[in-house]
PDB file of C-alpha atoms in Angstrom:
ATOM      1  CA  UNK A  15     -57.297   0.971   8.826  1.00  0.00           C
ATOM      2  CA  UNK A  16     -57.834  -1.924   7.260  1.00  0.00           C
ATOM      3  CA  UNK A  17     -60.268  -2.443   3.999  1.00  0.00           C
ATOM      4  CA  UNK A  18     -60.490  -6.014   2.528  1.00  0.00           C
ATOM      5  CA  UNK A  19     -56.809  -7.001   1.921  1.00  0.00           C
ATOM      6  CA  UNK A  20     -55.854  -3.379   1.422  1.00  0.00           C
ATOM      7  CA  UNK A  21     -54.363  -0.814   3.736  1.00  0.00           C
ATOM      8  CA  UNK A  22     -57.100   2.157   3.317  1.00  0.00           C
ATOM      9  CA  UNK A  23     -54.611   4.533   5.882  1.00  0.00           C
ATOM     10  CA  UNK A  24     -51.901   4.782   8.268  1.00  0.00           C
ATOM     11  CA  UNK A  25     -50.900   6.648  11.451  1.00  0.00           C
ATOM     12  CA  UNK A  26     -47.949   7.554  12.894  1.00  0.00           C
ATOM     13  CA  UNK A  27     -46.060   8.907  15.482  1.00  0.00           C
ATOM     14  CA  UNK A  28     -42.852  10.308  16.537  1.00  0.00           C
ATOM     15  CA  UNK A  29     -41.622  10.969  19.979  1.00  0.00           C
ATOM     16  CA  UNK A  30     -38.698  13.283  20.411  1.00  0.00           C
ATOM     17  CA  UNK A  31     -36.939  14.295  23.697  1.00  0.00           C
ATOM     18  CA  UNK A  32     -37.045  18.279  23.674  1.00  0.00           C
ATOM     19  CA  UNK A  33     -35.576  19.729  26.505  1.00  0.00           C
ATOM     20  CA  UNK A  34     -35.482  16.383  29.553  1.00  0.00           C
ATOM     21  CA  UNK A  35     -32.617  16.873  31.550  1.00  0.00           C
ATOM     22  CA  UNK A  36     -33.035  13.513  33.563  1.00  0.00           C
ATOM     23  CA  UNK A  37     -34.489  10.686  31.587  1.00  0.00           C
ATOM     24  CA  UNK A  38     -36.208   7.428  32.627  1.00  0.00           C
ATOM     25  CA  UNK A  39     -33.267   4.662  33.052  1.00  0.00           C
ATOM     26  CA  UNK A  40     -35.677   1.617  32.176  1.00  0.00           C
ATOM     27  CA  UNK A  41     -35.013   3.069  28.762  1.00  0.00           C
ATOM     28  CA  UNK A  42     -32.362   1.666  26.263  1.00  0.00           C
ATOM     29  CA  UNK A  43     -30.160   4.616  25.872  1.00  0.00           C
ATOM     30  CA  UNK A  44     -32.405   7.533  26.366  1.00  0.00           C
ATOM     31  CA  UNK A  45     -31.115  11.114  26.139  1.00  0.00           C
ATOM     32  CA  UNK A  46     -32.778  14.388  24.391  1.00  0.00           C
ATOM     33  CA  UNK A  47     -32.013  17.360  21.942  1.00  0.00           C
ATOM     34  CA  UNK A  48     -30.720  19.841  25.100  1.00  0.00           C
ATOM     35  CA  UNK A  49     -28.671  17.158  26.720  1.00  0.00           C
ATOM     36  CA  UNK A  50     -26.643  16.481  23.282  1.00  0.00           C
ATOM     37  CA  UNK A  51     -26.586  20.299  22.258  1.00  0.00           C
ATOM     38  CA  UNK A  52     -26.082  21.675  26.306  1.00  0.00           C
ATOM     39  CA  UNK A  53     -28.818  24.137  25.670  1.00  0.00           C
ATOM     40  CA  UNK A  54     -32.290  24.719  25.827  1.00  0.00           C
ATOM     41  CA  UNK A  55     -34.897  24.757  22.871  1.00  0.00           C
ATOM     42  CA  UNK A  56     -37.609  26.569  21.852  1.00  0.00           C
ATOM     43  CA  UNK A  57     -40.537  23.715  21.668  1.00  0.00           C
ATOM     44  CA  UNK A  58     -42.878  25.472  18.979  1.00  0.00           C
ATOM     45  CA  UNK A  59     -39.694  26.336  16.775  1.00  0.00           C
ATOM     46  CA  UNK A  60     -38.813  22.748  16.878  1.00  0.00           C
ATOM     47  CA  UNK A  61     -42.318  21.945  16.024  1.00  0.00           C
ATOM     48  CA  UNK A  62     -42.182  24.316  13.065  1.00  0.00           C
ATOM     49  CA  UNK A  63     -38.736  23.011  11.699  1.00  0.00           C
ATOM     50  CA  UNK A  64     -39.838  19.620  12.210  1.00  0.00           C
ATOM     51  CA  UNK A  65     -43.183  19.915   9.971  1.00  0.00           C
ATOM     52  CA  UNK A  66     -41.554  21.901   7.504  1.00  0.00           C
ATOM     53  CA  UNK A  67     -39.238  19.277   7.122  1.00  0.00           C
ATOM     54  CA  UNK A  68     -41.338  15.924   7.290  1.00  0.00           C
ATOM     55  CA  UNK A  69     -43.418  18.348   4.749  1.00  0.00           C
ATOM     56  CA  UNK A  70     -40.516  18.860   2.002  1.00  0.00           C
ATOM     57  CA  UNK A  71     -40.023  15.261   2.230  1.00  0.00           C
ATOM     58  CA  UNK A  72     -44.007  14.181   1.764  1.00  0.00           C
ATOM     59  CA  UNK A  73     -43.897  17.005  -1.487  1.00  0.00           C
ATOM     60  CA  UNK A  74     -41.125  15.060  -2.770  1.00  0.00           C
ATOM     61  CA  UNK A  75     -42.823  11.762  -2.210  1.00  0.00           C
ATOM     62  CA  UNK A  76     -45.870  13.515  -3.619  1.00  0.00           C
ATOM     63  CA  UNK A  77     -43.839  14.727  -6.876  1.00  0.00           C
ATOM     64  CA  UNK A  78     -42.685  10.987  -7.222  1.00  0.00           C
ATOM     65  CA  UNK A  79     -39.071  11.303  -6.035  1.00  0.00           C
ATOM     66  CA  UNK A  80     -39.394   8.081  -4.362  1.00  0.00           C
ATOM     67  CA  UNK A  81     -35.676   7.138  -5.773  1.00  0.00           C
ATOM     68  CA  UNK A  82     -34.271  10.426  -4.258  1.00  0.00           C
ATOM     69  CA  UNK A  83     -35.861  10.021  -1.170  1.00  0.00           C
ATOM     70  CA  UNK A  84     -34.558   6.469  -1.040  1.00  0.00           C
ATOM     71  CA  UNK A  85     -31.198   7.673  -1.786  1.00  0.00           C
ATOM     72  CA  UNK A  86     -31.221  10.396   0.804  1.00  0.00           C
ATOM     73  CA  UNK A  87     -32.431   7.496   3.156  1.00  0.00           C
ATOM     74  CA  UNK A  88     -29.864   5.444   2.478  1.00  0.00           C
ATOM     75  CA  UNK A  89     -26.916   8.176   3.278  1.00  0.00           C
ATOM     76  CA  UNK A  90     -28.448   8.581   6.351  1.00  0.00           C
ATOM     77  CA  UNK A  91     -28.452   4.964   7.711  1.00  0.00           C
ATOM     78  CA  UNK A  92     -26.849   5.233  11.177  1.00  0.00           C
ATOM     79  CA  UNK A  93     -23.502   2.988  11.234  1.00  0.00           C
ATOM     80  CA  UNK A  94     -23.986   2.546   7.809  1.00  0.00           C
ATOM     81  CA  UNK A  95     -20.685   1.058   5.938  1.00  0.00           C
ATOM     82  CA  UNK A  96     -19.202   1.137   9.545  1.00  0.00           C
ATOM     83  CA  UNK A  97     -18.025  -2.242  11.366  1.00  0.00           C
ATOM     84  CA  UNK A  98     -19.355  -2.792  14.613  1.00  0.00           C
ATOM     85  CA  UNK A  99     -20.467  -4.951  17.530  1.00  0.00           C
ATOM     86  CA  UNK A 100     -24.053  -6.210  17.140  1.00  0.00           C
ATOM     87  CA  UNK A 101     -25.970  -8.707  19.565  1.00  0.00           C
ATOM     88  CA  UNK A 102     -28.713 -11.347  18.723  1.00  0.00           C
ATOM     89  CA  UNK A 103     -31.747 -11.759  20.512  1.00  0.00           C
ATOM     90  CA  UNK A 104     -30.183 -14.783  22.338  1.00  0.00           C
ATOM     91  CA  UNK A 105     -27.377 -12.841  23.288  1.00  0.00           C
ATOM     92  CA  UNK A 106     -24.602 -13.477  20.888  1.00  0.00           C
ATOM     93  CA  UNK A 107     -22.544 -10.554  20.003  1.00  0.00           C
ATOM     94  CA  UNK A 108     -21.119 -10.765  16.042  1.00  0.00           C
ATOM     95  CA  UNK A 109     -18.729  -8.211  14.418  1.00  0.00           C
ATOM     96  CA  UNK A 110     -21.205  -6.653  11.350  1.00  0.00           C
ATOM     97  CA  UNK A 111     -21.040  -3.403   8.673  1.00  0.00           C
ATOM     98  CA  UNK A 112     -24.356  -2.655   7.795  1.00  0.00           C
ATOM     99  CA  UNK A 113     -25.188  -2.578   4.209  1.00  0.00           C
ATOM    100  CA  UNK A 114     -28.827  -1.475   3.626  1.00  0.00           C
ATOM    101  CA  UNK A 115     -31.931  -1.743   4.275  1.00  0.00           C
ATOM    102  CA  UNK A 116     -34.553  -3.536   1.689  1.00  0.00           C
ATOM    103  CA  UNK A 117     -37.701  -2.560   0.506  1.00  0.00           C
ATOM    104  CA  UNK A 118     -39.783  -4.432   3.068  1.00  0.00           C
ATOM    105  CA  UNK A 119     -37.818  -3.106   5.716  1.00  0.00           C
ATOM    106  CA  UNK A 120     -34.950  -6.087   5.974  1.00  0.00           C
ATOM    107  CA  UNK A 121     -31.760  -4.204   7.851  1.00  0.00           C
ATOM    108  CA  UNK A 122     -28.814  -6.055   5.741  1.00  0.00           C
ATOM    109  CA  UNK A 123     -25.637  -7.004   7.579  1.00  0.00           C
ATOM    110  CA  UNK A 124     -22.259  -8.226   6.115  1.00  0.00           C
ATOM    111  CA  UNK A 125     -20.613 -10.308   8.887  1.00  0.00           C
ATOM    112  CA  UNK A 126     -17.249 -10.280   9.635  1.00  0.00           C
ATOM    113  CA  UNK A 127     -16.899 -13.636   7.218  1.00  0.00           C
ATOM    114  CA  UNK A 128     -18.212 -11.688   4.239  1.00  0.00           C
ATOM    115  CA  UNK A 129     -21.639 -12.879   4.399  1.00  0.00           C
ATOM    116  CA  UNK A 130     -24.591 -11.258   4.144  1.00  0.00           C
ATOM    117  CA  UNK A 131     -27.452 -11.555   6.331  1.00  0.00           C
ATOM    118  CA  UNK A 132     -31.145  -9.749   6.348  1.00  0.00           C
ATOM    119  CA  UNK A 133     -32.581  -8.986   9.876  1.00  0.00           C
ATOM    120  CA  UNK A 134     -36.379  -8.110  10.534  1.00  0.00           C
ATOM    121  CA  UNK A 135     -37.337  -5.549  13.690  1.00  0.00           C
ATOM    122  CA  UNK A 136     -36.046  -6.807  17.217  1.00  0.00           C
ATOM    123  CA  UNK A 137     -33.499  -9.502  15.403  1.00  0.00           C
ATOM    124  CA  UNK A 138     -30.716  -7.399  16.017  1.00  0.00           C
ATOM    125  CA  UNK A 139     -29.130  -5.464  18.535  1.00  0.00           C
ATOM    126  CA  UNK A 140     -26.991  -2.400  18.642  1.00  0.00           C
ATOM    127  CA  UNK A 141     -24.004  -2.692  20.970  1.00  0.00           C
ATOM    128  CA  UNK A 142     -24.000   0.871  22.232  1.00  0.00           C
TER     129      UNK A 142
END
């Protein structure tokens, strides 16, 4: 919701794969909690765990942790510090270790050459 040039409040969602055995193929790499642990799960407990968690974390937003929360974020950072394959939107596949991720949401990528290289949403591909 937008007031004047300020943000007045946000929304957001999650979506999370419960217990799907069979998942749509149109979607890039889709798969859910019960196919990766090969059993089923209790829907409200997940519910519960999951609020209690996204809860501890707004508290410690809250309680103005933001530089532990960043922290935590950062250790967390999937393929973080790990060289991989990545792809650009026109196709071409470059060796990367990811690096970070800024402030404004820029994922940062040291290429294979040593340089360093910001990418916004949809720049960059995962080779999977």
């Amino acid at each position: 919701d937008l007031r004047g040039a300020n943000l007045a409040r946000k929304i957001v969602g999650i979506g999370l794969n419960i217990n799907q055995v069979e998942c749509d193929p149109a979607l890039p790499n889709p798969i859910s909690m019960q196919q990766i642990a090969e059993h089923e799960f209790d829907r409200e407990e997940v519910l519960q765990t999951l609020a209690r968690k996204i809860m501890a974390r707004y508290d410690q937003l809250a309680d103005g942790d933001s530089e532990g929360l960043q922290c935590d974020y950062h250790a967390l950072i999937y393929r973080r510090d790990e060289a991989h394959t990545y792809r650009l939107p026109d196709g071409t596949p470059f060796e990367g270790t990811i690096r970070r991720v800024e402030a404004d949401g820029t994922l940062v990528v040291e290429h294979s050459d040593g340089t360093e290289h910001g990418y916004l949403f949809k720049q960059i591909e995962f080779v999977i």
